[in-house]
CSV table of C-alpha atoms in Angstrom, one decimal:
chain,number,residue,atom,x,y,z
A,1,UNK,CA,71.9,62.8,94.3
A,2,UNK,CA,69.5,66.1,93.4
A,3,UNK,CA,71.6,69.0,93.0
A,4,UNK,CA,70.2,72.4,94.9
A,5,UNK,CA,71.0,76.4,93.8
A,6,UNK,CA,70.5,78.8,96.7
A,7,UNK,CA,70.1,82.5,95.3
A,8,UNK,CA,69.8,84.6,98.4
A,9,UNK,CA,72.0,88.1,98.8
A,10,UNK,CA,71.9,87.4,102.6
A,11,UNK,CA,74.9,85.4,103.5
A,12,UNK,CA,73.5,84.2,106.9
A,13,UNK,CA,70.4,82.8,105.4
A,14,UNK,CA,72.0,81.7,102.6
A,15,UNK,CA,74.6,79.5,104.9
A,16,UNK,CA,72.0,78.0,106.8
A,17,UNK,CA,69.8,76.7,104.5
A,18,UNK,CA,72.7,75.4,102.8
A,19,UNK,CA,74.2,73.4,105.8
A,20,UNK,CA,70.7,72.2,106.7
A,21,UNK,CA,69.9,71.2,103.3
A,22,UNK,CA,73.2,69.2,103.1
A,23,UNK,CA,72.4,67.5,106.4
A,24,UNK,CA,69.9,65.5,104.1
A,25,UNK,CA,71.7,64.5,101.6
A,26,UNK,CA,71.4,66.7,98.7
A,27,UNK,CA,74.6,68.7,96.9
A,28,UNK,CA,74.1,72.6,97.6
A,29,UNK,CA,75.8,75.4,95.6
A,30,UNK,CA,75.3,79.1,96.5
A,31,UNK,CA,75.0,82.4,94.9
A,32,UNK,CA,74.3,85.8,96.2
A,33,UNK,CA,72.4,87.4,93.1
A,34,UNK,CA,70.8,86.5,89.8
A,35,UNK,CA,73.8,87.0,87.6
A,36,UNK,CA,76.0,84.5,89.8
A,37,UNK,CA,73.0,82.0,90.1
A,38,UNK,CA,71.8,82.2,86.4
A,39,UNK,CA,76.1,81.6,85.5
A,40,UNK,CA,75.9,78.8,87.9
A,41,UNK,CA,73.2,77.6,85.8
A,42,UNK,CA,75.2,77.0,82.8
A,43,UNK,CA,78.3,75.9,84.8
A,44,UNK,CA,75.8,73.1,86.8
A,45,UNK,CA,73.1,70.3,86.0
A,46,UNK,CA,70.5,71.8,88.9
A,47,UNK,CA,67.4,69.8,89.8
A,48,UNK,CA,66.0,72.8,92.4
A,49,UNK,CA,66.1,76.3,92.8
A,50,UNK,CA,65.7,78.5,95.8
A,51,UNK,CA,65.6,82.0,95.4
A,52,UNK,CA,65.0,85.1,97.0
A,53,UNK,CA,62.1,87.2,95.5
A,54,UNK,CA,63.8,90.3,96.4
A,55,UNK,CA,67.6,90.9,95.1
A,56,UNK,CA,70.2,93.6,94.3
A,57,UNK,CA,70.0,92.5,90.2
A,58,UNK,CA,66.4,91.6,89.9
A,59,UNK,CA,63.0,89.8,91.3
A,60,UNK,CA,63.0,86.5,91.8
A,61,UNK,CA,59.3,86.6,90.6
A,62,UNK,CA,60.2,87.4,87.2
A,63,UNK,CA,63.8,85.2,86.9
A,64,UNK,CA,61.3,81.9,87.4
A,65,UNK,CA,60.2,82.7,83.8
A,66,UNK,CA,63.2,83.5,82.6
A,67,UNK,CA,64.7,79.8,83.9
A,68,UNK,CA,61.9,77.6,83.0
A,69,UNK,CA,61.8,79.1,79.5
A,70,UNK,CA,65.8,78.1,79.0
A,71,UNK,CA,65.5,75.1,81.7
A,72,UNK,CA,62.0,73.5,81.4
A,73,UNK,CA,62.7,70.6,84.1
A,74,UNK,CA,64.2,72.8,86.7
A,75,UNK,CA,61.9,73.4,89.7
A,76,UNK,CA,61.9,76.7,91.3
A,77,UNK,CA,60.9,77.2,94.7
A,78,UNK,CA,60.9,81.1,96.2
A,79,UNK,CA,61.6,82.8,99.4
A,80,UNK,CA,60.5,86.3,100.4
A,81,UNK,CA,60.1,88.2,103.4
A,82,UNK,CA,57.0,89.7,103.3
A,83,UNK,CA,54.6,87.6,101.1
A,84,UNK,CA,51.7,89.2,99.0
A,85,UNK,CA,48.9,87.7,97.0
A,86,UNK,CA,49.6,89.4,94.0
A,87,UNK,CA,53.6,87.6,93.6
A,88,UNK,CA,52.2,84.8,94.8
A,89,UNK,CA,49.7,84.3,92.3
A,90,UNK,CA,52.3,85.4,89.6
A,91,UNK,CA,55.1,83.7,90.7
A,92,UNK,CA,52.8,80.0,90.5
A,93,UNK,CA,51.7,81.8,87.0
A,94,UNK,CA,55.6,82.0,85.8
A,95,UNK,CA,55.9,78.4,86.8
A,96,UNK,CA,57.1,78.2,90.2
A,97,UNK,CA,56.9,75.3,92.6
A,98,UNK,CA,55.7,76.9,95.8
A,99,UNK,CA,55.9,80.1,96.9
A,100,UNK,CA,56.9,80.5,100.5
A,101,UNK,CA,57.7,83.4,103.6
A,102,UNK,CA,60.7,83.4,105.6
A,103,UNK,CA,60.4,82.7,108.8
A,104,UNK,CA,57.1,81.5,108.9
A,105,UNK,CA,57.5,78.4,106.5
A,106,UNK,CA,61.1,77.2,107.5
A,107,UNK,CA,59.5,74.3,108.6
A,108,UNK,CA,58.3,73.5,104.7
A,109,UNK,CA,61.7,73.7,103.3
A,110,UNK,CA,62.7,70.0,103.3
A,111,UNK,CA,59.5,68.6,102.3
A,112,UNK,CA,59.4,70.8,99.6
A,113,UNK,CA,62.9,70.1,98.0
A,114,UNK,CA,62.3,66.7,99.0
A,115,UNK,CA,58.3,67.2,96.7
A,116,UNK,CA,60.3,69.4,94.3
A,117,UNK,CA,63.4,67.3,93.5
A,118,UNK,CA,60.8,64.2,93.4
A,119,UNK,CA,58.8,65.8,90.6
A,120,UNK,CA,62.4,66.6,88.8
A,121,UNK,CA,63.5,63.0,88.6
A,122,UNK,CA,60.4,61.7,87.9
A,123,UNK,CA,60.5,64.6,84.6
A,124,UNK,CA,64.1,63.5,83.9
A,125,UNK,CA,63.5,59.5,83.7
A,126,UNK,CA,59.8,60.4,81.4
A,127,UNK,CA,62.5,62.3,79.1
A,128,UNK,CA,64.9,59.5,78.9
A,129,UNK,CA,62.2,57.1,78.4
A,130,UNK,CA,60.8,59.5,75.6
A,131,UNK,CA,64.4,59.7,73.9
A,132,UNK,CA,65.0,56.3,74.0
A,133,UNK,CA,61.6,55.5,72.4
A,134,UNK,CA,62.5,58.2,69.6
A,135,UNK,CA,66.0,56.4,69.1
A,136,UNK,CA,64.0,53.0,68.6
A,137,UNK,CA,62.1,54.5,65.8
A,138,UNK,CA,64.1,56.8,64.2
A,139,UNK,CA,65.4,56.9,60.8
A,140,UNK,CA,68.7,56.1,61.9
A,141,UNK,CA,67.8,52.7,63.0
A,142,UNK,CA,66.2,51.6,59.8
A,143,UNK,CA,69.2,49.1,58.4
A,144,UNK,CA,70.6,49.3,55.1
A,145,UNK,CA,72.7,50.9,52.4
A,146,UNK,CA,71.3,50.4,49.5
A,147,UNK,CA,70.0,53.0,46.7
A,148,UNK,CA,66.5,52.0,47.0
A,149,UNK,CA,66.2,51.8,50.8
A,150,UNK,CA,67.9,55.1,51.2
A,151,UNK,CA,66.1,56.6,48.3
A,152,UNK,CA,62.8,55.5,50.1
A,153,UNK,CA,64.5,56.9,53.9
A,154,UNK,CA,65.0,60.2,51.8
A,155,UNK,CA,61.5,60.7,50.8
A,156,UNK,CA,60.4,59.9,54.2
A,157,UNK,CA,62.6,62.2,55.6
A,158,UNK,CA,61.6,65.0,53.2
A,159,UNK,CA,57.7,64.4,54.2
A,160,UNK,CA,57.9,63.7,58.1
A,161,UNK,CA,58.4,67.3,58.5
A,162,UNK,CA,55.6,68.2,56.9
A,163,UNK,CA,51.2,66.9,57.8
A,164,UNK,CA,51.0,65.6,54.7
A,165,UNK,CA,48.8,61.6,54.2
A,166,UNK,CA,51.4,59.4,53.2
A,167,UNK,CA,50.5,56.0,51.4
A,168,UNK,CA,53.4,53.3,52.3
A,169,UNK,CA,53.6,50.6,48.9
A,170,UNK,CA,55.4,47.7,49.2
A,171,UNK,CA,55.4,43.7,49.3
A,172,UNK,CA,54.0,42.0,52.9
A,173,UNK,CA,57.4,42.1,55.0
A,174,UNK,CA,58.9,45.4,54.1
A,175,UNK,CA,58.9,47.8,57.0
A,176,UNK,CA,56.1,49.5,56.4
A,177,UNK,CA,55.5,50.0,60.3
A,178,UNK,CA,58.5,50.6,61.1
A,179,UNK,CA,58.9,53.7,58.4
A,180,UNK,CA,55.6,55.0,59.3
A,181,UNK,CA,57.0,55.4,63.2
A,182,UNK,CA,60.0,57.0,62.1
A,183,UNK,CA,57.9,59.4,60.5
A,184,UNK,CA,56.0,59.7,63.5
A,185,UNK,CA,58.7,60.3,65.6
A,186,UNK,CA,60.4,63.1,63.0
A,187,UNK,CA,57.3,65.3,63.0
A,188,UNK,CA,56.0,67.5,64.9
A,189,UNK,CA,53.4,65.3,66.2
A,190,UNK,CA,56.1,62.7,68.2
A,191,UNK,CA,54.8,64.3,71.3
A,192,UNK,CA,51.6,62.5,70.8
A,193,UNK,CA,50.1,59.2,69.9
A,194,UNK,CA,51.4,57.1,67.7
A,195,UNK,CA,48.5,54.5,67.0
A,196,UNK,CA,48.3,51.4,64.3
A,197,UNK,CA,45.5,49.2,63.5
A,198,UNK,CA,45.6,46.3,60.8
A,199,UNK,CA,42.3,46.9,58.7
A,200,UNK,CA,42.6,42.9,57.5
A,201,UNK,CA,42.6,41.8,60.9
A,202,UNK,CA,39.0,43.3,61.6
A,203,UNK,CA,35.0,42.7,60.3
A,204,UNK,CA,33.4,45.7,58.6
A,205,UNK,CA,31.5,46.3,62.4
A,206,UNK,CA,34.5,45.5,64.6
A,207,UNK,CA,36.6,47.7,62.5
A,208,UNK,CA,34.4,50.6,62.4
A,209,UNK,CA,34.1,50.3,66.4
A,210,UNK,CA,37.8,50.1,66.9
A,211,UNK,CA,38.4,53.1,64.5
A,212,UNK,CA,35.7,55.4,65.7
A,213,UNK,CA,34.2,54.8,68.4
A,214,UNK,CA,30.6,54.2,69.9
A,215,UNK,CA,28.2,55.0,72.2
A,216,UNK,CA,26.5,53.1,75.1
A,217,UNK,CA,23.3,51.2,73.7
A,218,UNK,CA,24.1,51.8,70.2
A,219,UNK,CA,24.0,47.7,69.6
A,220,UNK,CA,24.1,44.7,72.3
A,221,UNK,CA,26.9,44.7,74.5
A,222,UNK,CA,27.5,48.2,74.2
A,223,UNK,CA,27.4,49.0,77.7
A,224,UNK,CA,29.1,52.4,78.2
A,225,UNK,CA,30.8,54.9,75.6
A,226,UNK,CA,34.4,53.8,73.7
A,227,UNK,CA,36.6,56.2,72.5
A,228,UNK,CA,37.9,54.9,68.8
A,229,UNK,CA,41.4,55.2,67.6
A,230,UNK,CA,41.1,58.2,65.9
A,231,UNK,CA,40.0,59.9,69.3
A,232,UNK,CA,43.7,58.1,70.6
A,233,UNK,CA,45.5,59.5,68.3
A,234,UNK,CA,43.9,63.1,68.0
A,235,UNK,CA,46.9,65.4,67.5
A,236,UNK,CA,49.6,62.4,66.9
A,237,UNK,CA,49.2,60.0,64.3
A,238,UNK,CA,46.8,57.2,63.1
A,239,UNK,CA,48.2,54.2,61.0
A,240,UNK,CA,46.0,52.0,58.9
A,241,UNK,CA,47.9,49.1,57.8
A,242,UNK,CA,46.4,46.7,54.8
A,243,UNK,CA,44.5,49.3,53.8
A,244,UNK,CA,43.8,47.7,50.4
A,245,UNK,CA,41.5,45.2,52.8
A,246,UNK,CA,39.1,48.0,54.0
A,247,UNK,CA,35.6,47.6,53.4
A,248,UNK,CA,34.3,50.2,51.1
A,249,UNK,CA,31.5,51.0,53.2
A,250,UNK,CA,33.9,52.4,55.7
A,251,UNK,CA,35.9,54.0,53.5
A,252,UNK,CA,33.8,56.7,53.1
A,253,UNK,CA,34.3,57.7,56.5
A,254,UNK,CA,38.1,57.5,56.2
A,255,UNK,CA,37.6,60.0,53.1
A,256,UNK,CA,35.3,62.2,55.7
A,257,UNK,CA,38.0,62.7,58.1
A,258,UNK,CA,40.8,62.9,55.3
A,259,UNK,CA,38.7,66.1,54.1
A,260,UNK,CA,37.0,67.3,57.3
A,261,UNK,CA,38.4,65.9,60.5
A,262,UNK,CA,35.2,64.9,61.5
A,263,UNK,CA,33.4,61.6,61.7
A,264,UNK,CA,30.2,60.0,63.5
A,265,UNK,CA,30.4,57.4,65.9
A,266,UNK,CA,28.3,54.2,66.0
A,267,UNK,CA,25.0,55.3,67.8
A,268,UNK,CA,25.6,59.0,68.0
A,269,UNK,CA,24.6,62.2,66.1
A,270,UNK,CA,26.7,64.4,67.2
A,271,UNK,CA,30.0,64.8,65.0
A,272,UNK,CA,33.7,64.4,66.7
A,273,UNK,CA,36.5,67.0,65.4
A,274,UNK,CA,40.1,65.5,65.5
A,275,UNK,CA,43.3,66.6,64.7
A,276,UNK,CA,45.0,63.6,63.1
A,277,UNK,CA,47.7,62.7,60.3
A,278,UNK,CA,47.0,59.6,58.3
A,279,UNK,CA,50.2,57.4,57.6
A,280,UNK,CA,48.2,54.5,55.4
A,281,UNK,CA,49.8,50.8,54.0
A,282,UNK,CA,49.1,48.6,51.7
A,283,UNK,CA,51.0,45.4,49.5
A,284,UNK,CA,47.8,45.8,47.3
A,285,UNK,CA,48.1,47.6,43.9
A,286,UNK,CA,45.1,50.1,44.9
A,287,UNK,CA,44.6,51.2,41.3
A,288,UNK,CA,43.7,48.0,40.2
A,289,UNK,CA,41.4,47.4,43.4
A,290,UNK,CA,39.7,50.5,42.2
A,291,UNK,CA,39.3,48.9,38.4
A,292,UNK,CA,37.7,46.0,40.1
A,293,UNK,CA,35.6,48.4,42.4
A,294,UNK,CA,37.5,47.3,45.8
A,295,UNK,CA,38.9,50.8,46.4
A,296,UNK,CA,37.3,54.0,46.3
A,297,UNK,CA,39.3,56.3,43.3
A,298,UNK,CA,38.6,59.3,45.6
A,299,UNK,CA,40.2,57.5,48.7
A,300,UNK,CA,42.9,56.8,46.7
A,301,UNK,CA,43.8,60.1,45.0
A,302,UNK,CA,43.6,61.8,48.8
A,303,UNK,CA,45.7,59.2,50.2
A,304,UNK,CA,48.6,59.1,47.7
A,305,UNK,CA,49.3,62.6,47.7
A,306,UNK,CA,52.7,61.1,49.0
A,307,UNK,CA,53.8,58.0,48.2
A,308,UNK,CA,56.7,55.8,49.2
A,309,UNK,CA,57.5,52.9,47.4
A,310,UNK,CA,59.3,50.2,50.1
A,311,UNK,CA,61.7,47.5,48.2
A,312,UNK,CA,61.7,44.3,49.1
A,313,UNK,CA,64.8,42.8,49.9
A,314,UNK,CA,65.2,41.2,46.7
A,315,UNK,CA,65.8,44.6,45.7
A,316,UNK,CA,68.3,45.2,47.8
A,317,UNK,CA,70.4,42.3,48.3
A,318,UNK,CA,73.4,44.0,49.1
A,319,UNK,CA,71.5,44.8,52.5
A,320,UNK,CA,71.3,40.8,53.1
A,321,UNK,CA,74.1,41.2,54.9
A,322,UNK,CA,73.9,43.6,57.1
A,323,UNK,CA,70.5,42.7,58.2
A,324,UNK,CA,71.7,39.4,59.0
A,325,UNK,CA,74.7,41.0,61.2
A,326,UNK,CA,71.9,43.4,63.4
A,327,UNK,CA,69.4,40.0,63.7
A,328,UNK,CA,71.9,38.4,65.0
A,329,UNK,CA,73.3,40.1,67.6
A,330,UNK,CA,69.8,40.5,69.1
A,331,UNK,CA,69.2,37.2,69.2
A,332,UNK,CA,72.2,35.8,70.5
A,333,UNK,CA,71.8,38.6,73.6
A,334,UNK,CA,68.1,37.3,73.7
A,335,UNK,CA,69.5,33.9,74.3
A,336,UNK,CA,71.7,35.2,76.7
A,337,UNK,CA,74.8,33.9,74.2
A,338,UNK,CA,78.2,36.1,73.6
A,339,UNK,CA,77.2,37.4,69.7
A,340,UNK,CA,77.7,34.7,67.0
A,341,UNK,CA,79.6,34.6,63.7
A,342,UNK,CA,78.3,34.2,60.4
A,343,UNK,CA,79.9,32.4,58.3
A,344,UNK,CA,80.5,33.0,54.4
A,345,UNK,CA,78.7,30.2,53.4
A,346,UNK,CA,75.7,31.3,55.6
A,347,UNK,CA,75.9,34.9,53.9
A,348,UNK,CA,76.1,32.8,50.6
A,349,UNK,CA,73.0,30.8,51.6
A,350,UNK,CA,71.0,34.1,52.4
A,351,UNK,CA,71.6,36.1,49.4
A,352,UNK,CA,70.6,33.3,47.2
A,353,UNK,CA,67.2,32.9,48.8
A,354,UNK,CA,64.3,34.5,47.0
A,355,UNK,CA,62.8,35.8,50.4
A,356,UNK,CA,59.4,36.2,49.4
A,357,UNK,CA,58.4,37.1,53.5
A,358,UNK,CA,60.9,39.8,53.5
A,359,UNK,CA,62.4,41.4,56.1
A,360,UNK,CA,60.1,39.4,58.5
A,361,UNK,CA,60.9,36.0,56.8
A,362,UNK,CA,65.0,37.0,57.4
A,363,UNK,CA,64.4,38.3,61.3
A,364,UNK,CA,62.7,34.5,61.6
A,365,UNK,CA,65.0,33.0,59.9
A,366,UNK,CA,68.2,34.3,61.9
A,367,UNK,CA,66.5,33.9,65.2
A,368,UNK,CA,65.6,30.1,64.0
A,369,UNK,CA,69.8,29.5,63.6
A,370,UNK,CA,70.7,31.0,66.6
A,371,UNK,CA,68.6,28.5,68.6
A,372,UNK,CA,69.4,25.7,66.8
A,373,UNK,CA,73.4,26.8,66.0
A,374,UNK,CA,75.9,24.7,68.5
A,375,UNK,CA,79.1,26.6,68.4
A,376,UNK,CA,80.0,30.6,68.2
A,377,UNK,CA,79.0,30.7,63.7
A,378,UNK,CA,75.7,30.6,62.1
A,379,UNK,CA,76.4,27.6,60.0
A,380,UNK,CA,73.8,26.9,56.5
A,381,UNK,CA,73.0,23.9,58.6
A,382,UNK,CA,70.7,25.6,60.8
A,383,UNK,CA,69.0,27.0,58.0
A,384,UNK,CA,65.2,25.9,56.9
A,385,UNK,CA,66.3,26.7,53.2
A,386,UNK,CA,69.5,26.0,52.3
A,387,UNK,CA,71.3,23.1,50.1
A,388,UNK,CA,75.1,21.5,51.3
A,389,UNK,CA,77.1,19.4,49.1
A,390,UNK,CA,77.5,16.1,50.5
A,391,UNK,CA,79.6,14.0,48.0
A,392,UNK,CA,78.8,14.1,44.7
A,393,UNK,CA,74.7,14.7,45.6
A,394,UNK,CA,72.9,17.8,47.4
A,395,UNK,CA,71.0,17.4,50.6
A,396,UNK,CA,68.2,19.7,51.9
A,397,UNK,CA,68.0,21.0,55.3
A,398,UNK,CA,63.9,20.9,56.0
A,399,UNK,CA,62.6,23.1,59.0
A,400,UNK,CA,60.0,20.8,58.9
A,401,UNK,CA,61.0,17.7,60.0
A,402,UNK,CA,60.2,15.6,63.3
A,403,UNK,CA,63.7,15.6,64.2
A,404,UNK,CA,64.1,20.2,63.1
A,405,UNK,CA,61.0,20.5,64.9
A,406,UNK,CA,61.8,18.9,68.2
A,407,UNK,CA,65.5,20.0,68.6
A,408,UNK,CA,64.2,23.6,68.5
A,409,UNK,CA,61.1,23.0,71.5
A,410,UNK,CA,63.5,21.3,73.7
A,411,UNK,CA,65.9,24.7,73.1
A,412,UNK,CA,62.7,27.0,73.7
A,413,UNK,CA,61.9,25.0,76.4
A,414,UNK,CA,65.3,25.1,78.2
A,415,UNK,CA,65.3,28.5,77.3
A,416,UNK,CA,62.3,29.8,78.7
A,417,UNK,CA,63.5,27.6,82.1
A,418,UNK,CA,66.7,29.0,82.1
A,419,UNK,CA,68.4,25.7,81.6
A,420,UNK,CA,66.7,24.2,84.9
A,421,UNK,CA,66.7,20.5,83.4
A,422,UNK,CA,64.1,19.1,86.1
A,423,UNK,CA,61.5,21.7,84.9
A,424,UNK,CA,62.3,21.2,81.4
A,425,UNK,CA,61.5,18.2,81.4
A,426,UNK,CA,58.3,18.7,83.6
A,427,UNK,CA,57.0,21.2,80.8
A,428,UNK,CA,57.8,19.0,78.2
A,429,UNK,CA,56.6,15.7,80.1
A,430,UNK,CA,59.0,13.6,79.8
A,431,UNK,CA,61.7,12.1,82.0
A,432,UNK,CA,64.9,13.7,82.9
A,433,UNK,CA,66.8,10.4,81.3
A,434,UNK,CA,65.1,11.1,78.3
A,435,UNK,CA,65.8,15.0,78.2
A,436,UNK,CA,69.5,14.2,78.9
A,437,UNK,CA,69.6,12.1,76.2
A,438,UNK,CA,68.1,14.3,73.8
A,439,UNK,CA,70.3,17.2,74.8
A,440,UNK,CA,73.3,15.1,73.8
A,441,UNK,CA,72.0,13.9,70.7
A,442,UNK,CA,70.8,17.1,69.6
A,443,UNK,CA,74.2,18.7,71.1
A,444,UNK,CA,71.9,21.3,72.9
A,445,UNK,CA,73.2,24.4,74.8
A,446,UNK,CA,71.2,24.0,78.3
């Protein structure tokens, strides 16, 4: 329900338009001057605001500027007797929603707090939406205690603030993405694009394209203008992931817009001007790309006027654990399970591992167990890795075996059909029998 503030020193009016207001469902409070109004302000969360133009403390007029200053998402819609051009004009100017005369417009008032109180949701669920999206990607939700991960969270913290290039170091795995939103969304810049590109995921042509741009005609296919990443991110932030794999010919134009904020597109003569921070990446040591003349030195030296150094987990095995503890419980809501245990020996299991993927090869490897796990704890059974005493010998648990591969598809599969057998067994192509018998001997949760 929209709340409504009527500021009118005129008690009739003031009573009317609050009773027909009501009548349609909205919650109405009152006040009979600015001081009152701009006190129920503080005391109230207030989607709308109709107010006189003309009271005993003050114009309405200038008030609207004083409340959207200190209440940005507050719509204000004013009243007045005798309407001019001049307040009119200036009143829209100071930010208000409409400007109407009593009397004459009565018949706009609804539709208007209906418009106005629209516009004010719509503003409220866009700035949930925005927090929400800053929550995801703050520094808060990076997971782990350890010296070097919070000595690395510190730096980046330290430089966020700041429009500084920051080169991200570090194994294949690490986080690197998910530091270089945080940093995003700590600056001043979080109000704009955030973009990524992977520079090994592109040829030298398609990658020049996709970062800058072209112009119709400029080669075959080209049939109209692109904009290029850097023109998406003007103002926010651009991040060029695998960096080490960037053709040198292109890096020369990186180095342009590092030093100038300009670049060409393909085709065109004409230079384009943006506004962009440069969060690079790279599990490459660049200094001894630029030895072997992979890496431009001058690239290099602009790029790693900041850089953070991200430790694989190997480093930081005390983190094991509480990694394992967040992957799980949003797998086992994924899979629509009540959250599941890990046991010791799993937790054993894990910080043995050499975990040469990471982060990445752990956040696989927990969401492989809670597939393939049968009761309420992650046992080492389920993992692709891991070694059990049986007797005096050791067995190995392969992810890669017929029988591994096949008890996790028929779990996708049931899964992804919500545990409808018939269809199940439709997508996999086989018979129901068959399915029911492979659910039993695989001791599946349907």
């Amino acid at each position: 329900m929209s709340t409504i503030l009527i500021i009118d020193d005129e008690e009739k009016i003031r009573t009317l338009l609050a009773r027909i207001i009501t009548l349609e469902g909205f919650e109405v409070f009152q006040a009979s001057d600015l001081k009152k109004g701009l006190k129920r302000l503080e005391e109230q969360d207030i989607d709308v605001v109709i107010c006189d133009v003309k009271l005993p403390d003050g114009s309405g007029v200038d008030s609207t500027k004083v409340i959207k200053e200190k209440y940005p998402l507050i719509e204000i819609i004013l009243l007045t007797a005798y309407g001019n051009i001049p307040d009119g004009v200036q009143a829209i100017k100071n930010g208000a929603f409409d400007y109407i005369t009593k009397g004459d417009d009565n018949n706009k008032i609804i539709p208007l707090v209906n418009n106005a109180s629209e516009k004010v949701a719509l503003a409220k669920r866009v700035q949930k939406l925005e927090k929400q999206l800053g929550d995801r990607y703050s520094f808060d939700k990076i997971v782990g205690k350890s010296k070097p991960i919070l000595n690395a969270i510190d730096l980046a913290k330290r430089v966020a603030v700041t429009d500084t290039t920051v080169l991200l170091t570090g194994d294949t795995g690490t986080g690197k993405e998910v530091f270089a939103q945080a940093i995003h969304q700590a600056s001043n810049r979080s109000k704009f694009n955030f973009v990524a590109i992977n520079c090994a995921a592109f040829s030298k042509e398609l990658l020049e394209g996709e970062l800058f741009g072209h112009k119709a005609g400029s080669f075959t296919g080209a049939m109209k203008d692109q904009r290029g990443l850097f023109e998406e991110a003007n103002k926010g932030t651009i991040f060029l992931d695998e960096i080490g794999e960037m053709p040198v010919e292109l890096q020369a134009k990186i180095l342009r817009v590092l030093e100038t904020g300009e670049f060409l597109k393909i085709g065109e003569t004409k230079v384009t001007r943006v506004d962009v921070r440069i969060i690079a990446a790279t599990n490459r040591n660049l200094e001894e790309e630029i030895a072997n003349e992979h890496f431009r030195s001058d690239l290099f030296y602009r790029l790693s006027v900041f850089s953070i150094y991200l430790p694989a987990l190997r480093e930081r095995k005390q983190d094991i654990h509480l990694l394992a503890n967040h992957f799980t419980q949003i797998f086992s809501l994924r899979a629509k399970r009540k959250e599941l245990q890990i046991s010791p020996e799993y937790i054993t299991a894990l910080e043995n591992h050499q975990w040469k993927g990471n982060i990445r090869e752990l956040k696989n490897c927990i969401e492989r167990s809670v597939i393939l796990s049968d009761n309420d704890v992650l046992c080492v059974d389920t993992l692709p890795f891991a070694s059990i005493a049986v007797d005096s010998g050791v067995k190995m648990l392969s992810a890669f075996s017929m029988a591994s591969v096949e008890k996790v598809h028929i779990q996708k599969v049931l899964h992804h059909t919500q545990g409808n057998k018939a269809e199940a067994a439709r997508l996999l192509e086989i018979g129901i029998a068959t399915l029911y018998r492979k659910i039993e001997e695989y001791k599946l949760i349907p």
